[in-house]
């Protein structure tokens, strides 16, 4: 076996897959994201508990209309999981989130989203917002 055949094809590389997912959001390209989301996909966030694929597209995909870009702060693969912290840009301002995406066979099978804060941060530098 050659050293090349021992590696996964580029289209199965978890970070490559994840980058394509975020690009589809920015482009508003559902045709591009559809093959990247597995049939048995589940999505969780502070507001959502293991949504299935169909519900994810109904509830979450419309947000793509408001997304204008992502700047990756952290993008790290650990096996089939990709840990992403990004600063997103949108029609309503900026935001910072962290996500853990599980990729298998070139498709995202699980997404966990942890909401961060709005950008610019509403708390003063070195301070906090009132309780």
CSV table of N, CA and C in Angstrom, one decimal, residues 48-97:
chain,number,residue,atom,x,y,z
A,48,UNK,N,-31.7,24.2,21.0
A,48,UNK,CA,-32.1,23.1,20.2
A,48,UNK,C,-31.5,21.8,20.7
A,49,UNK,N,-32.4,20.7,20.8
A,49,UNK,CA,-31.9,19.5,21.4
A,49,UNK,C,-32.0,18.4,20.4
A,50,UNK,N,-30.9,18.1,19.7
A,50,UNK,CA,-30.7,17.0,18.7
A,50,UNK,C,-31.8,17.1,17.6
A,51,UNK,N,-31.9,18.2,17.0
A,51,UNK,CA,-32.8,18.3,15.8
A,51,UNK,C,-32.3,17.4,14.7
A,52,UNK,N,-33.2,16.8,14.0
A,52,UNK,CA,-32.9,15.9,12.9
A,52,UNK,C,-32.6,16.8,11.7
A,53,UNK,N,-32.1,16.2,10.6
A,53,UNK,CA,-31.7,16.9,9.4
A,53,UNK,C,-32.8,17.8,8.9
A,54,UNK,N,-34.0,17.3,8.7
A,54,UNK,CA,-35.0,18.0,8.1
A,54,UNK,C,-35.4,19.3,9.0
A,55,UNK,N,-35.5,19.1,10.3
A,55,UNK,CA,-35.8,20.2,11.2
A,55,UNK,C,-34.7,21.2,11.2
A,56,UNK,N,-33.4,20.7,11.1
A,56,UNK,CA,-32.3,21.6,11.0
A,56,UNK,C,-32.4,22.5,9.8
A,57,UNK,N,-32.7,22.0,8.7
A,57,UNK,CA,-32.8,22.8,7.5
A,57,UNK,C,-34.0,23.8,7.6
A,58,UNK,N,-35.1,23.3,8.2
A,58,UNK,CA,-36.2,24.2,8.4
A,58,UNK,C,-35.9,25.4,9.3
A,59,UNK,N,-35.3,25.0,10.5
A,59,UNK,CA,-35.1,26.0,11.5
A,59,UNK,C,-33.8,26.8,11.3
A,60,UNK,N,-32.7,26.2,10.9
A,60,UNK,CA,-31.4,26.9,10.9
A,60,UNK,C,-31.0,27.4,9.6
A,61,UNK,N,-31.3,26.7,8.5
A,61,UNK,CA,-30.8,27.2,7.2
A,61,UNK,C,-31.2,28.6,6.8
A,62,UNK,N,-32.5,29.0,7.2
A,62,UNK,CA,-32.8,30.4,6.8
A,62,UNK,C,-31.9,31.5,7.4
A,63,UNK,N,-31.1,31.1,8.4
A,63,UNK,CA,-30.1,32.1,8.9
A,63,UNK,C,-29.0,32.4,7.9
A,64,UNK,N,-28.9,31.5,6.9
A,64,UNK,CA,-27.8,31.8,5.9
A,64,UNK,C,-28.1,33.1,5.2
A,65,UNK,N,-29.3,33.5,5.1
A,65,UNK,CA,-29.6,34.8,4.4
A,65,UNK,C,-29.0,36.0,5.1
A,66,UNK,N,-28.8,35.9,6.4
A,66,UNK,CA,-28.2,37.0,7.1
A,66,UNK,C,-26.7,36.9,7.3
A,67,UNK,N,-26.1,35.8,6.9
A,67,UNK,CA,-24.7,35.6,7.2
A,67,UNK,C,-23.9,36.2,6.0
A,68,UNK,N,-22.9,37.0,6.3
A,68,UNK,CA,-22.0,37.6,5.3
A,68,UNK,C,-20.6,37.1,5.3
A,69,UNK,N,-20.2,36.4,6.4
A,69,UNK,CA,-18.8,35.9,6.5
A,69,UNK,C,-18.5,35.3,7.8
A,70,UNK,N,-17.4,34.5,7.8
A,70,UNK,CA,-16.9,33.9,9.0
A,70,UNK,C,-15.4,34.1,9.1
A,71,UNK,N,-14.9,34.5,10.2
A,71,UNK,CA,-13.4,34.5,10.4
A,71,UNK,C,-13.1,33.5,11.5
A,72,UNK,N,-12.3,32.5,11.1
A,72,UNK,CA,-12.0,31.4,12.0
A,72,UNK,C,-10.9,31.8,13.0
A,73,UNK,N,-11.3,31.7,14.3
A,73,UNK,CA,-10.3,32.0,15.4
A,73,UNK,C,-9.6,30.7,15.7
A,74,UNK,N,-10.3,29.6,15.9
A,74,UNK,CA,-9.8,28.3,16.1
A,74,UNK,C,-10.4,27.3,15.2
A,75,UNK,N,-9.6,26.5,14.5
A,75,UNK,CA,-10.2,25.4,13.6
A,75,UNK,C,-9.2,24.2,13.8
A,76,UNK,N,-9.7,23.3,14.6
A,76,UNK,CA,-8.8,22.2,15.0
A,76,UNK,C,-9.5,20.8,14.9
A,77,UNK,N,-8.9,19.9,14.2
A,77,UNK,CA,-9.5,18.6,14.1
A,77,UNK,C,-8.8,17.6,15.1
A,78,UNK,N,-9.7,16.8,15.7
A,78,UNK,CA,-9.2,15.8,16.6
A,78,UNK,C,-10.0,14.5,16.2
A,79,UNK,N,-9.3,13.7,15.4
A,79,UNK,CA,-10.0,12.6,14.8
A,79,UNK,C,-11.1,13.0,13.9
A,80,UNK,N,-12.3,12.6,14.1
A,80,UNK,CA,-13.5,13.0,13.3
A,80,UNK,C,-14.2,14.2,13.8
A,81,UNK,N,-13.7,14.8,14.9
A,81,UNK,CA,-14.3,16.0,15.4
A,81,UNK,C,-13.5,17.2,15.0
A,82,UNK,N,-14.2,18.3,14.7
A,82,UNK,CA,-13.6,19.6,14.4
A,82,UNK,C,-14.1,20.6,15.4
A,83,UNK,N,-13.2,21.3,16.1
A,83,UNK,CA,-13.6,22.3,17.0
A,83,UNK,C,-13.3,23.6,16.4
A,84,UNK,N,-14.4,24.4,16.3
A,84,UNK,CA,-14.4,25.7,15.6
A,84,UNK,C,-14.8,26.8,16.5
A,85,UNK,N,-14.0,27.9,16.6
A,85,UNK,CA,-14.5,29.1,17.1
A,85,UNK,C,-14.4,30.1,16.0
A,86,UNK,N,-15.4,30.9,15.8
A,86,UNK,CA,-15.4,31.8,14.7
A,86,UNK,C,-16.1,33.1,15.1
A,87,UNK,N,-15.7,34.1,14.4
A,87,UNK,CA,-16.4,35.4,14.5
A,87,UNK,C,-17.2,35.6,13.2
A,88,UNK,N,-18.5,35.6,13.4
A,88,UNK,CA,-19.4,35.7,12.2
A,88,UNK,C,-19.8,37.1,11.9
A,89,UNK,N,-20.0,37.4,10.7
A,89,UNK,CA,-20.5,38.7,10.3
A,89,UNK,C,-21.9,38.5,9.7
A,90,UNK,N,-22.8,39.4,9.9
A,90,UNK,CA,-24.1,39.3,9.4
A,90,UNK,C,-24.8,40.6,9.2
A,91,UNK,N,-26.0,40.6,8.6
A,91,UNK,CA,-26.8,41.8,8.4
A,91,UNK,C,-27.1,42.5,9.7
A,92,UNK,N,-27.2,41.7,10.8
A,92,UNK,CA,-27.6,42.3,12.1
A,92,UNK,C,-26.4,42.5,13.0
A,93,UNK,N,-25.1,42.4,12.5
A,93,UNK,CA,-23.9,42.7,13.3
A,93,UNK,C,-23.1,41.4,13.4
A,94,UNK,N,-22.2,41.4,14.3
A,94,UNK,CA,-21.2,40.3,14.4
A,94,UNK,C,-21.5,39.5,15.7
A,95,UNK,N,-21.0,38.3,15.7
A,95,UNK,CA,-21.2,37.3,16.8
A,95,UNK,C,-20.0,36.4,16.8
A,96,UNK,N,-19.8,35.8,18.0
A,96,UNK,CA,-18.7,34.8,18.2
A,96,UNK,C,-19.3,33.6,18.8
A,97,UNK,N,-19.1,32.4,18.2
A,97,UNK,CA,-19.6,31.1,18.6
A,97,UNK,C,-18.5,30.1,18.6
